[in-house]
Every structure is written in structure tokens, then in C-alpha cells.
mmCIF file of C-alpha atoms in Angstrom:
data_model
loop_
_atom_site.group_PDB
_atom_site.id
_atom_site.type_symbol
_atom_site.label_atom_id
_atom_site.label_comp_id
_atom_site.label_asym_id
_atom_site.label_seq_id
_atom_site.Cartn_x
_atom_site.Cartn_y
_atom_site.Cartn_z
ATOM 1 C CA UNK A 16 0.000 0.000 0.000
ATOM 2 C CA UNK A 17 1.957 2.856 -1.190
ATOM 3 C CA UNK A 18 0.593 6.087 -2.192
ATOM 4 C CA UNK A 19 2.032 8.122 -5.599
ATOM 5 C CA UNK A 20 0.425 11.074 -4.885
ATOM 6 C CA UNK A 21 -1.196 12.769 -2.631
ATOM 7 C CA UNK A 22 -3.756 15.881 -2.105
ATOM 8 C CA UNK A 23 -3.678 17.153 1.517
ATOM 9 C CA UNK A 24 -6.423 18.727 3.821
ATOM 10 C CA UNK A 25 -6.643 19.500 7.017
ATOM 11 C CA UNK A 26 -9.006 18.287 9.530
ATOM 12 C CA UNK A 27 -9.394 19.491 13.621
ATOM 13 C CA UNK A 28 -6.333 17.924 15.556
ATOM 14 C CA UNK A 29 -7.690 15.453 16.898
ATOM 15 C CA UNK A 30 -10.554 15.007 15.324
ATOM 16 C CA UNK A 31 -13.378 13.923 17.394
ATOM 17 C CA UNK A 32 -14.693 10.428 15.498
ATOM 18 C CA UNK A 33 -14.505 7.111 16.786
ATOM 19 C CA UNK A 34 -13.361 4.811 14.367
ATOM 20 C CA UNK A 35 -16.807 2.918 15.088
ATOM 21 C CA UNK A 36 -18.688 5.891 14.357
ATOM 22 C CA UNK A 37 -16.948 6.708 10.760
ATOM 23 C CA UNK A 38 -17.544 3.371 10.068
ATOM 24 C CA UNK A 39 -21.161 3.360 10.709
ATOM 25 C CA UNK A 40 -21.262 6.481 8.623
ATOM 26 C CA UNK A 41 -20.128 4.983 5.926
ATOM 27 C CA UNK A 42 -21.970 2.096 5.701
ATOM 28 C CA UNK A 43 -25.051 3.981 4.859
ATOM 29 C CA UNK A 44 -23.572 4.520 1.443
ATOM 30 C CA UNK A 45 -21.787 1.244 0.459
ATOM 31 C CA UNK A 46 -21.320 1.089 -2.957
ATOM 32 C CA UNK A 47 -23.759 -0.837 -4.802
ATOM 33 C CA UNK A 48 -22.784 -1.981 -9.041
ATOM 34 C CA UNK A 49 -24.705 0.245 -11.301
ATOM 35 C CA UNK A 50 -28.687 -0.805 -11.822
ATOM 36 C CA UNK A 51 -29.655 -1.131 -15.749
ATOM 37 C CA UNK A 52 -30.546 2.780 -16.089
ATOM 38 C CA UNK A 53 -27.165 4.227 -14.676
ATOM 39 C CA UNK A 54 -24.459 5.977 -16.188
ATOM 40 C CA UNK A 55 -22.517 6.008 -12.871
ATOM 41 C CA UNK A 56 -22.569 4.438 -9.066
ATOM 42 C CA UNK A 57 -20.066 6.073 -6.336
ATOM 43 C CA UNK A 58 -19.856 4.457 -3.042
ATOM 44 C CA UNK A 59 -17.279 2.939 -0.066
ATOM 45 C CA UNK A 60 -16.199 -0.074 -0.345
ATOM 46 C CA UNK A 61 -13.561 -2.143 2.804
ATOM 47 C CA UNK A 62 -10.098 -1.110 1.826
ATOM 48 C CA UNK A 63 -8.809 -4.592 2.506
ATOM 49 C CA UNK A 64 -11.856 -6.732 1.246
ATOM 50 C CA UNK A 65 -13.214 -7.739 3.963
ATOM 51 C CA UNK A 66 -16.785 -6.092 6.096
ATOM 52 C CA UNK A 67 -14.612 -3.287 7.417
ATOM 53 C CA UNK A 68 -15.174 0.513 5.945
ATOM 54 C CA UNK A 69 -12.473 1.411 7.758
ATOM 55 C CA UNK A 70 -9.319 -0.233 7.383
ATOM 56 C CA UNK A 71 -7.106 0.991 10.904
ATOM 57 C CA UNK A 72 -3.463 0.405 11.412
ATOM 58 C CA UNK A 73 -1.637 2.052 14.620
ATOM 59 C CA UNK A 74 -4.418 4.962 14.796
ATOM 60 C CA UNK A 75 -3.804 5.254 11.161
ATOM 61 C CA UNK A 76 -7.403 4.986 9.080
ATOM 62 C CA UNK A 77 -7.478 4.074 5.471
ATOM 63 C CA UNK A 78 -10.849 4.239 3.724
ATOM 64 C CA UNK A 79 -11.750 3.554 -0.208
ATOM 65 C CA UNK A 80 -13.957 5.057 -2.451
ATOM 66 C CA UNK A 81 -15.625 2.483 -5.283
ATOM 67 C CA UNK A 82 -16.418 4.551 -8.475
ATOM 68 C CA UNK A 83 -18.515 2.237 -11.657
ATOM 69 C CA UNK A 84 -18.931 3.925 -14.760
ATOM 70 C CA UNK A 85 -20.999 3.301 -17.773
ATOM 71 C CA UNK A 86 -19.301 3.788 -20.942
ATOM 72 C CA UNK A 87 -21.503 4.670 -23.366
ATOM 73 C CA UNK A 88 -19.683 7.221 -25.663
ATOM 74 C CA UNK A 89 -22.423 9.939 -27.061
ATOM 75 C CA UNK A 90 -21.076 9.799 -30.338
ATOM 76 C CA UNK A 91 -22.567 5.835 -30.407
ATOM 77 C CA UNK A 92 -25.557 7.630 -29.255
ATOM 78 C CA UNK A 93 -26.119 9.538 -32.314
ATOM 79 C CA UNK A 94 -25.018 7.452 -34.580
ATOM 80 C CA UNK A 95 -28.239 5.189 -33.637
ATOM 81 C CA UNK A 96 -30.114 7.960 -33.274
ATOM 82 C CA UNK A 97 -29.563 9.324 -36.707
ATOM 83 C CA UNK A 98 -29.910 5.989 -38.274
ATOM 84 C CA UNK A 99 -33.427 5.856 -37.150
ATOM 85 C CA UNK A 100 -34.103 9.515 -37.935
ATOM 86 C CA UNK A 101 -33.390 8.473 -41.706
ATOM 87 C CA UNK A 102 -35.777 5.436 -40.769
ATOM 88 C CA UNK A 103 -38.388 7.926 -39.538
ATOM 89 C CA UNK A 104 -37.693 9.619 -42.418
ATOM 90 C CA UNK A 105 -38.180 7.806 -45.027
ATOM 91 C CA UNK A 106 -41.421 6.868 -43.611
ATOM 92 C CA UNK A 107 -43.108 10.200 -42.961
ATOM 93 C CA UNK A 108 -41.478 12.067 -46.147
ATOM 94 C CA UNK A 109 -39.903 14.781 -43.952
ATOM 95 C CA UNK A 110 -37.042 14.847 -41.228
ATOM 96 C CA UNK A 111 -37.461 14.372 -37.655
ATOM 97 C CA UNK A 112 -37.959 18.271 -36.043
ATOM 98 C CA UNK A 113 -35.478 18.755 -33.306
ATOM 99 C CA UNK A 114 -37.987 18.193 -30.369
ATOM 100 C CA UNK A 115 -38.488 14.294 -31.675
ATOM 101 C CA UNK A 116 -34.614 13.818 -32.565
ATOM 102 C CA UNK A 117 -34.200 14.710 -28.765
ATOM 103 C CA UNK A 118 -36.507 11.909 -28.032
ATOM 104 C CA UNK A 119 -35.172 9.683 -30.093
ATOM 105 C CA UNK A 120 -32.027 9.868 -28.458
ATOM 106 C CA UNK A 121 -33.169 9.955 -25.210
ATOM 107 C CA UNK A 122 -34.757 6.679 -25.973
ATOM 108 C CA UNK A 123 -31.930 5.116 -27.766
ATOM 109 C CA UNK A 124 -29.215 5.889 -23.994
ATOM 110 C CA UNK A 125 -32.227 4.286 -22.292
ATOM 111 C CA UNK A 126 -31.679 1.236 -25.098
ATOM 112 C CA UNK A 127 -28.454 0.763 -24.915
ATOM 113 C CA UNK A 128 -27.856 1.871 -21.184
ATOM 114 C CA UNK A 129 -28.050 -1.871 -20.272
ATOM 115 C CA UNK A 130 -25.817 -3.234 -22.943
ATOM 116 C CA UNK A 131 -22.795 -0.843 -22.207
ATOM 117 C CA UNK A 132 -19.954 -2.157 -20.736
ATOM 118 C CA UNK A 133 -18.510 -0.979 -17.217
ATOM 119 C CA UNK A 134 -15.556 0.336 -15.814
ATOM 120 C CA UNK A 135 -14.822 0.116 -12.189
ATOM 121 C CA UNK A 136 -11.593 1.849 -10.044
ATOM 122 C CA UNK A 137 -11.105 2.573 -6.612
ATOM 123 C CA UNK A 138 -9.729 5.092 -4.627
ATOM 124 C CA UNK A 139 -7.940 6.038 -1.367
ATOM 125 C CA UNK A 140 -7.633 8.346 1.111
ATOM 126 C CA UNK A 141 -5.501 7.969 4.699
ATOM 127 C CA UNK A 142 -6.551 9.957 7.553
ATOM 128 C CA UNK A 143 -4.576 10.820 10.845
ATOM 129 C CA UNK A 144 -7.127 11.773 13.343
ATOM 130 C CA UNK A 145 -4.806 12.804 15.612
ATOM 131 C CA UNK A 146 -2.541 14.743 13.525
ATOM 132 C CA UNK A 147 -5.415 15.867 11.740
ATOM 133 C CA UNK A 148 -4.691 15.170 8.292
ATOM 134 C CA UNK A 149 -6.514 13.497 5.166
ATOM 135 C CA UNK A 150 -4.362 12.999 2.311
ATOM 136 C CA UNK A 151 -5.973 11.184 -1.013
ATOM 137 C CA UNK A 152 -4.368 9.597 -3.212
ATOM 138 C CA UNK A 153 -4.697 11.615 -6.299
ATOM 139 C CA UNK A 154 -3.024 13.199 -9.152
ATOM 140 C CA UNK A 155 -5.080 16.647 -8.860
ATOM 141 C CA UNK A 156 -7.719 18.199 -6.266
ATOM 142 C CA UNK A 157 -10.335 17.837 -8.966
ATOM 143 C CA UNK A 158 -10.007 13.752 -8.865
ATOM 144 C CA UNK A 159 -9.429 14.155 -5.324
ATOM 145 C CA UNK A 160 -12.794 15.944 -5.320
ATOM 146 C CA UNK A 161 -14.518 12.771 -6.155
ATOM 147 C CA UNK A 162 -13.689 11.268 -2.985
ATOM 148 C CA UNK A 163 -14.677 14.269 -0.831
ATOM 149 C CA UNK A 164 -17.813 15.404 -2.578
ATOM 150 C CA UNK A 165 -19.162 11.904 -0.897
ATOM 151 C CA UNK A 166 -17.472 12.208 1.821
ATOM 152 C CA UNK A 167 -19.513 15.203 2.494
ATOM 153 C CA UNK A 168 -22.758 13.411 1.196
ATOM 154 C CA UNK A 169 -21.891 10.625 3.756
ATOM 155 C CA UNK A 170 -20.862 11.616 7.028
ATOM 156 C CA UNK A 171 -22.828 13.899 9.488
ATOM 157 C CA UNK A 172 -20.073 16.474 9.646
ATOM 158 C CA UNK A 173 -16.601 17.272 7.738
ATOM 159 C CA UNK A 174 -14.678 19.836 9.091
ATOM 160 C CA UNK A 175 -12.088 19.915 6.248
ATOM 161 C CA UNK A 176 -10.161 22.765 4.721
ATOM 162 C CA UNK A 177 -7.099 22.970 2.230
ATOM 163 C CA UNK A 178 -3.686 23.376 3.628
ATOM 164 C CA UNK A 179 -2.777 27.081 3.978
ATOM 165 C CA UNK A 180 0.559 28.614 4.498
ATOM 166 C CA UNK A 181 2.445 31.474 5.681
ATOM 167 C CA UNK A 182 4.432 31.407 3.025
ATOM 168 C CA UNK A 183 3.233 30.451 -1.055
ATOM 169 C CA UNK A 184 5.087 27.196 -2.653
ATOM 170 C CA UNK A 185 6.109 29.361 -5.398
ATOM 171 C CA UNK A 186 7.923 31.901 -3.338
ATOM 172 C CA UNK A 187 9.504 29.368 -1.404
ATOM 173 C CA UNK A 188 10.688 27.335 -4.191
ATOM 174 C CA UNK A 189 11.798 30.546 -6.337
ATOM 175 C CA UNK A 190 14.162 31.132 -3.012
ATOM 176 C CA UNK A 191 15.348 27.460 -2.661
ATOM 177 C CA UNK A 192 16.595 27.764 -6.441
ATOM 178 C CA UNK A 193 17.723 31.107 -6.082
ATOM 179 C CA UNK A 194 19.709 30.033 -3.108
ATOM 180 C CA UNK A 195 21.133 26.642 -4.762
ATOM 181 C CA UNK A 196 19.038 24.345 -1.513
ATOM 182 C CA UNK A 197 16.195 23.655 0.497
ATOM 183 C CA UNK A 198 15.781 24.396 3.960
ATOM 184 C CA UNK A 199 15.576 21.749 6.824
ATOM 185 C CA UNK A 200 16.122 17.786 5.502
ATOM 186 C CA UNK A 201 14.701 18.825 1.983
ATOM 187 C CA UNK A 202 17.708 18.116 -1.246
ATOM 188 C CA UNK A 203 16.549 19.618 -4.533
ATOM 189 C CA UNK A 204 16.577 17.146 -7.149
ATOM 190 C CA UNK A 205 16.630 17.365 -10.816
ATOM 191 C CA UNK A 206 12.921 18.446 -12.036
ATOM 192 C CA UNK A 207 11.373 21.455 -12.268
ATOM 193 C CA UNK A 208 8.825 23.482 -14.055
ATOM 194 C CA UNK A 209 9.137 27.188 -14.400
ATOM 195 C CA UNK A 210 6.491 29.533 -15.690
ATOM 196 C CA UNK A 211 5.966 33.239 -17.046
ATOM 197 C CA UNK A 212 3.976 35.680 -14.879
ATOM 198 C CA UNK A 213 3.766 37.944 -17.761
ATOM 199 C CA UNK A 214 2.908 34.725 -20.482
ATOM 200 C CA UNK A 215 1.567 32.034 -18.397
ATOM 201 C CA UNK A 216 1.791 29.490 -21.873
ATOM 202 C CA UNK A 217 5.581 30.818 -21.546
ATOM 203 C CA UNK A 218 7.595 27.786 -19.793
ATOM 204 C CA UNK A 219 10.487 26.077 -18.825
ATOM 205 C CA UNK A 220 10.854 22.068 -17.827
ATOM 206 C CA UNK A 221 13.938 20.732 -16.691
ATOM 207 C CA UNK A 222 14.014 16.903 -16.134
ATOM 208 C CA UNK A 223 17.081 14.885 -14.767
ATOM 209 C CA UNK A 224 18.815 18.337 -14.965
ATOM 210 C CA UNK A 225 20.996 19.876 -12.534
ATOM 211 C CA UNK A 226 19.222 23.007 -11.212
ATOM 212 C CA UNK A 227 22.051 24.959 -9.353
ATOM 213 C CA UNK A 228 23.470 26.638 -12.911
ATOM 214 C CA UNK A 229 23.198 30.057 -14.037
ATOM 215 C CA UNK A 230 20.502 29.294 -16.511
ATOM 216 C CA UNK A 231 17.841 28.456 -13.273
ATOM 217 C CA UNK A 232 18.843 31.621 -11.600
ATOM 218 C CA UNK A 233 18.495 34.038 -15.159
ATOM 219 C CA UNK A 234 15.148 32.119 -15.496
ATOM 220 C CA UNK A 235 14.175 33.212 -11.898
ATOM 221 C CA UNK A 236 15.391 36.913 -12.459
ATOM 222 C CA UNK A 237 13.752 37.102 -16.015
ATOM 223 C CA UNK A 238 10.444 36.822 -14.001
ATOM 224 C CA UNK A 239 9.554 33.150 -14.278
ATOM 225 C CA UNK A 240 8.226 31.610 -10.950
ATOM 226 C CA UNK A 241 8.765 27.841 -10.489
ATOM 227 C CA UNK A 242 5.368 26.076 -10.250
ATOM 228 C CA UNK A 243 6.961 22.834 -9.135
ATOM 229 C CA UNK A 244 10.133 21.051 -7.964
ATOM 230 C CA UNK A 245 11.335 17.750 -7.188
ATOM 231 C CA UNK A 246 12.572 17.409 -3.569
ATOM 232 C CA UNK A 247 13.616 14.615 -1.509
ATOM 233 C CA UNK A 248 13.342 15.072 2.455
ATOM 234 C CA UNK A 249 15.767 13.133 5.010
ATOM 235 C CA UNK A 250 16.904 10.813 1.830
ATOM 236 C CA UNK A 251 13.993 8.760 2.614
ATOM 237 C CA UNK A 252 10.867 9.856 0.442
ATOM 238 C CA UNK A 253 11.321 11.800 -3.078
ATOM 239 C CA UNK A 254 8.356 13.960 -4.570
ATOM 240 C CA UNK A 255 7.004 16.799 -6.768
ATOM 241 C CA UNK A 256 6.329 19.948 -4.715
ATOM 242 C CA UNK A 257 3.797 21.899 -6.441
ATOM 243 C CA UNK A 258 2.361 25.541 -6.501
ATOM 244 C CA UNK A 259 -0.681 24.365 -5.020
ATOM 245 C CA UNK A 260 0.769 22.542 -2.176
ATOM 246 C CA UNK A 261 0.359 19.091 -3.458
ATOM 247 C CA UNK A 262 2.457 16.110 -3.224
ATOM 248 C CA UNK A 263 3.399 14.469 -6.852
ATOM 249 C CA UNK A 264 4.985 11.412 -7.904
ATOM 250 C CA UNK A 265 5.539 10.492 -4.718
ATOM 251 C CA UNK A 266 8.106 7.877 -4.077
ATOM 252 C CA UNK A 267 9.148 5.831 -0.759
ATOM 253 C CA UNK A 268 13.283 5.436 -1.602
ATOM 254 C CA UNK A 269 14.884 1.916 -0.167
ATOM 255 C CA UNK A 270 15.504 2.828 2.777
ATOM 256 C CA UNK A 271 11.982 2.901 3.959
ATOM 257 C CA UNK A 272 11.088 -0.251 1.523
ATOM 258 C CA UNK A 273 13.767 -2.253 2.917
ATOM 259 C CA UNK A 274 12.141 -2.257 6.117
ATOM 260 C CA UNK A 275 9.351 -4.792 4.662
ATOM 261 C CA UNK A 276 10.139 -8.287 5.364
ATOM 262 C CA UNK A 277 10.879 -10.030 2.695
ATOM 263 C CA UNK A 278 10.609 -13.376 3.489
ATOM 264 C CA UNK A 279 6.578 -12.913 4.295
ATOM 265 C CA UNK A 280 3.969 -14.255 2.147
ATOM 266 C CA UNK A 281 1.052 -13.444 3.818
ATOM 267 C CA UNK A 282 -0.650 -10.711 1.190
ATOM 268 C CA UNK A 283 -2.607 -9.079 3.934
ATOM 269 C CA UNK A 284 0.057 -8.668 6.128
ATOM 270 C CA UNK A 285 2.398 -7.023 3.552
ATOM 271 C CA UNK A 286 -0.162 -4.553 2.503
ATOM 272 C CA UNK A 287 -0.688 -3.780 6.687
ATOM 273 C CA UNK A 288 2.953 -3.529 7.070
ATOM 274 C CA UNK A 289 3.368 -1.224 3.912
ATOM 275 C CA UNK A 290 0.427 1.236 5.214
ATOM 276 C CA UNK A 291 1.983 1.577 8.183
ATOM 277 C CA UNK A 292 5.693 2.465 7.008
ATOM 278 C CA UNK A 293 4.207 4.735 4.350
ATOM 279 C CA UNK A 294 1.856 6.644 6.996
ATOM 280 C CA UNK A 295 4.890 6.271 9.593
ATOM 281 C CA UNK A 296 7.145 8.737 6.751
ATOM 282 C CA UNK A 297 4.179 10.790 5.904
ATOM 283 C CA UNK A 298 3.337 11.913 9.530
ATOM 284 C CA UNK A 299 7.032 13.318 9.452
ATOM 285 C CA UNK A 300 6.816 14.784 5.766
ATOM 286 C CA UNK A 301 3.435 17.083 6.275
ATOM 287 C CA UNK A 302 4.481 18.787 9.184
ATOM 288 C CA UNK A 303 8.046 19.419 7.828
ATOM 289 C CA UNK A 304 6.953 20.453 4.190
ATOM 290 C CA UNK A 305 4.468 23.221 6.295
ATOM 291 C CA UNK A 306 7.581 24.493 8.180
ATOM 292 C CA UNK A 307 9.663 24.723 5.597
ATOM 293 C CA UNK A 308 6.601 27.077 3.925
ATOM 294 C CA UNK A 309 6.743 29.115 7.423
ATOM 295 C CA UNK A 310 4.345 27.580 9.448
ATOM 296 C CA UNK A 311 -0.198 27.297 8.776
ATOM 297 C CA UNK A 312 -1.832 30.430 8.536
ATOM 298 C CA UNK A 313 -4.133 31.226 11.447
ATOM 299 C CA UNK A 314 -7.854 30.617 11.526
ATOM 300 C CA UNK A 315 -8.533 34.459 10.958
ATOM 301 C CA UNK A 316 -5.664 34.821 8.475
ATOM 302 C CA UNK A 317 -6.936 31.593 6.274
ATOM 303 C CA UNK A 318 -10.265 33.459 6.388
ATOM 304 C CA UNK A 319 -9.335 36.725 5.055
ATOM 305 C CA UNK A 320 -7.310 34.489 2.442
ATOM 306 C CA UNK A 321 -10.315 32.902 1.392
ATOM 307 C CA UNK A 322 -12.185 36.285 0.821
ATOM 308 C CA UNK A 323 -9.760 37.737 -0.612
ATOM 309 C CA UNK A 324 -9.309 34.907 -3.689
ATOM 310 C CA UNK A 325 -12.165 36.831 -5.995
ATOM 311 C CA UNK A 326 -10.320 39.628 -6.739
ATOM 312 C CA UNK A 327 -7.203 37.372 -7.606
ATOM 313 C CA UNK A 328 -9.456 35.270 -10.188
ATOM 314 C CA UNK A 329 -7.746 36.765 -13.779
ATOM 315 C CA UNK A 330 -4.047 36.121 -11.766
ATOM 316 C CA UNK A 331 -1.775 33.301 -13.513
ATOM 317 C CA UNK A 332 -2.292 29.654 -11.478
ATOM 318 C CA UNK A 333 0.951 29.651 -9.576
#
């Protein structure tokens, strides 16, 4: 069980809800296959496959999201649907009016609703309820949004908010390559993505590349902000850094691997001991990757931030 990226909240440290209780919370939206008629079914499903919601290693929770789609393409749709308009046609010596080619392919989805085929994934999110965190694994807040928007739908109360910082990723990072290193136990590695204020299609990817040279720094000074870099903290867990604060390709180097014993067979216990090593390097990361950005924002400050996002609407995203 090892994450590869991750999209991190906040929730109330500690957060007051019994394991029992989220579990019952769940359960009132298991997730049931598709019936004939729909495009789409979202519910939880037991992490580990058995009648547990909530999958719990050393106060560390682990819950699943079971997402079954439909796939019935629209352009299938029409094509039907404008076969039997030339049926319809040909038999009433005029062409269907828009009002009855709506119909029609209305009732040729409901048709061939049944007959698509299905595609079924899962996803993950960890929680720390004492640390307060929720991390999911996802490659962007909008996927990660399909977790939470349930999440929501499902459980009594969610007291959840994005993580804000004193200081923006982007002016951070700009520093760190300015400077030639990271702060703390972070390395900089050898990806990053630099981007135009003035031109935001304007940009600038290095991969494997060393990122201490004079062409980074000329970059920086020429006005382009970096909108993410590859870091590694305390040589034990490499990732992207992004400019909205998420974790990307995140990877969990040998040294924290190697601590997995080899030698066992058991599936469920490898996937138990894995959770708990990856959620064992994550409770360090989080609190170290908000330091490093000078500490959360207070309640009143992440407020006023809020507010204030409007007026900053027609700004480039990073």
C-alpha cells in the first residue's frame, strides 16, 4: 500500500470520530454496481476486502472510495439515433424536427444503457485523526474531489479545509533555487517546471537536470516563478512539490522499503505492514513540508485568504 500522490487537507487535531462511528457512517452509502438505467454508481467499499469501511493500522485509518462507470460514448448515441431519424424519415417524407430527434435519443441511452460495458476503479484516502490530516491519493484536487464530494454526502459532519501557508510554494521554491538548496532535511533534485507571470503558456521544464546553474537563476530573475520542484526530504521519500501545495509522484526510496520483510507471504500482512511504514514517513513529511513554507496560517488569516481569492481570479495559477 503505497501512495504516488497525494492531495492534503486538514481536519481538527484530533478530530473527534470514533473509528466505530466513521464506520457506521459509511456504511449507509456502500457502494452498490450500477442498476440497468445508470451511467454512474459512487460508493465505499472495505479497503482490505473484507466487512470493514475502515481499514485501521496504529491509529492510522485508510478508507476507499468504489467509483462504476458506464461507458456509453455519445457519439454511439447519435449514430443510432440518426440511423433511425433516416428510418423515420423515409417513412413520414420529412425529417425528424429537433424536439423528436431529442426523443429519439433519449430513448436510444435508455436502449443501450443496459448493454454498455462498465468500468470500475477505486480510490484512497488515509486519515490521521490525531494529527489531523486526510491525504488522497490523487493526481489533482479535482479527482481528489470525487472522494470528498461523498465524503460530504456521507458523514454527518466534515470539518475539512485545504492546507494554507504562511508562506506560497512558489515563493519558497523561487528562493530554494535562487539560493542553490532547500531548507531543513529537503535536497533539490533534478525536475522542475518554471512559468511566465507575464505569459503564463511561456515555460520552462527541466528533467534529470541539474538546477544549481546560471541558466535556473536568469530564469528566476527574467520573471519566471517555479510552479513545481522535485525534492527529496531526510533521503527517505522523493516527490514533486507543487504551486498548489500538493504532493506528486511520490516515491518511498529503499531505505523505507527495505524495512518490509521479505521473506513474508502473507498478502494481507504485507499490505498492513506497507500502510503503516508509508503513513509512519508521511506523519514526518506534512508537518516538515508546512515548516519549511513558514508555518499554517491562522484561523482568521486563512479566512481573510479565502475572501480575498475573488479579486485574484484573472491572476496566472501559480
Amino acid at each position: 500500500m503505497w501512495f504516488k500522490n497525494l492531495q492534503i487537507y486538514r481536519l481538527p487535531a484530533p478530530w473527534n470520530i470514533s473509528l466505530e462511528a466513521l464506520d457506521e457512517q459509511l456504511a449507509r452509502r456502500r457502494f452498490v454496481p450500477c442498476g440497468s438505467q445508470d451511467p454512474e454508481s459512487r460508493g465505499w467499499l472495505s479497503p482490505v476486502g473484507n466487512d470493514q469501511l475502515v481499514h485501521s493500522i496504529g491509529g492510522q485509518w485508510l478508507i476507499a472510495l468504489g467509483v462504476e462507470q458506464r461507458l456509453l460514448p455519445p457519439s454511439v448515441v447519435r449514430q443510432v439515433a440518426d440511423e433511425r431519424a433516416e428510418e423515420i424519415a423515409a417513412q413520414q417524407g420529412y425529417k425528424p424536427g429537433r424536439k423528436q430527434m431529442k426523443e429519439l435519443r433519449e430513448a436510444v441511452q435508455q436502449e443501450l444503457m443496459p448493454r454498455a460495458f462498465t468500468r470500475r476503479r477505486k480510490m484512497y484516502a488515509w486519515i490521521d485523526p490525531v494529527g489531523g490530516w486526510l491525504g488522497v491519493d490523487a493526481p489533482s484536487q479535482t479527482r481528489a474531489e470525487d472522494l470528498l464530494e461523498v465524503l460530504r454526502q456521507t458523514l454527518d459532519t466534515l470539518p475539512l479545509s485545504l492546507v494554507r501557508t504562511e508562506r506560497s510554494p512558489v515563493a519558497a521554491m523561487a528562493d530554494w533555487l535562487a539560493g542553490g538548496e532547500a531548507p531543513g532535511n529537503f535536497t533539490i533534485d533534478q525536475d522542475a517546471e518554471l512559468r511566465s507571470v507575464a505569459d503564463e503558456k511561456a515555460a520552462v521544464r527541466y528533467v534529470r537536470h541539474a538546477l544549481d546553474g546560471e541558466d535556473v537563476r536568469a530564469h528566476l530573475a527574467a520573471g519566471k516563478l517555479p510552479t513545481r520542484l522535485a525534492l527529496t526530504f531526510d533521503d527517505r521519500v522523493s516527490f514533486v512539490l507543487t504551486e498548489k501545495t500538493e504532493i506528486k509522484r511520490l516515491n518511498f526510496l529503499d531505505v523505507v522499503r527495505e524495512q518490509l520483510d521479505d521473506k513474508e507471504t502473507d498478502a494481507q500482512a504485507l499490505f498492513d505492514a506497507g500502510f503503516a511504514l508509508m503513513t509512519g514517513e508521511l506523519r514526518l513529511l506534512l508537518p516538515a513540508v508546512v515548516e519549511v513554507l513558514g508555518g499554517e496560517l491562522k484561523a482568521a488569516e486563512t479566512s481573510a485568504a479565502a475572501g480575498a481569492a475573488p479579486a485574484l481570479a484573472g491572476d496566472p495559477p501559480f
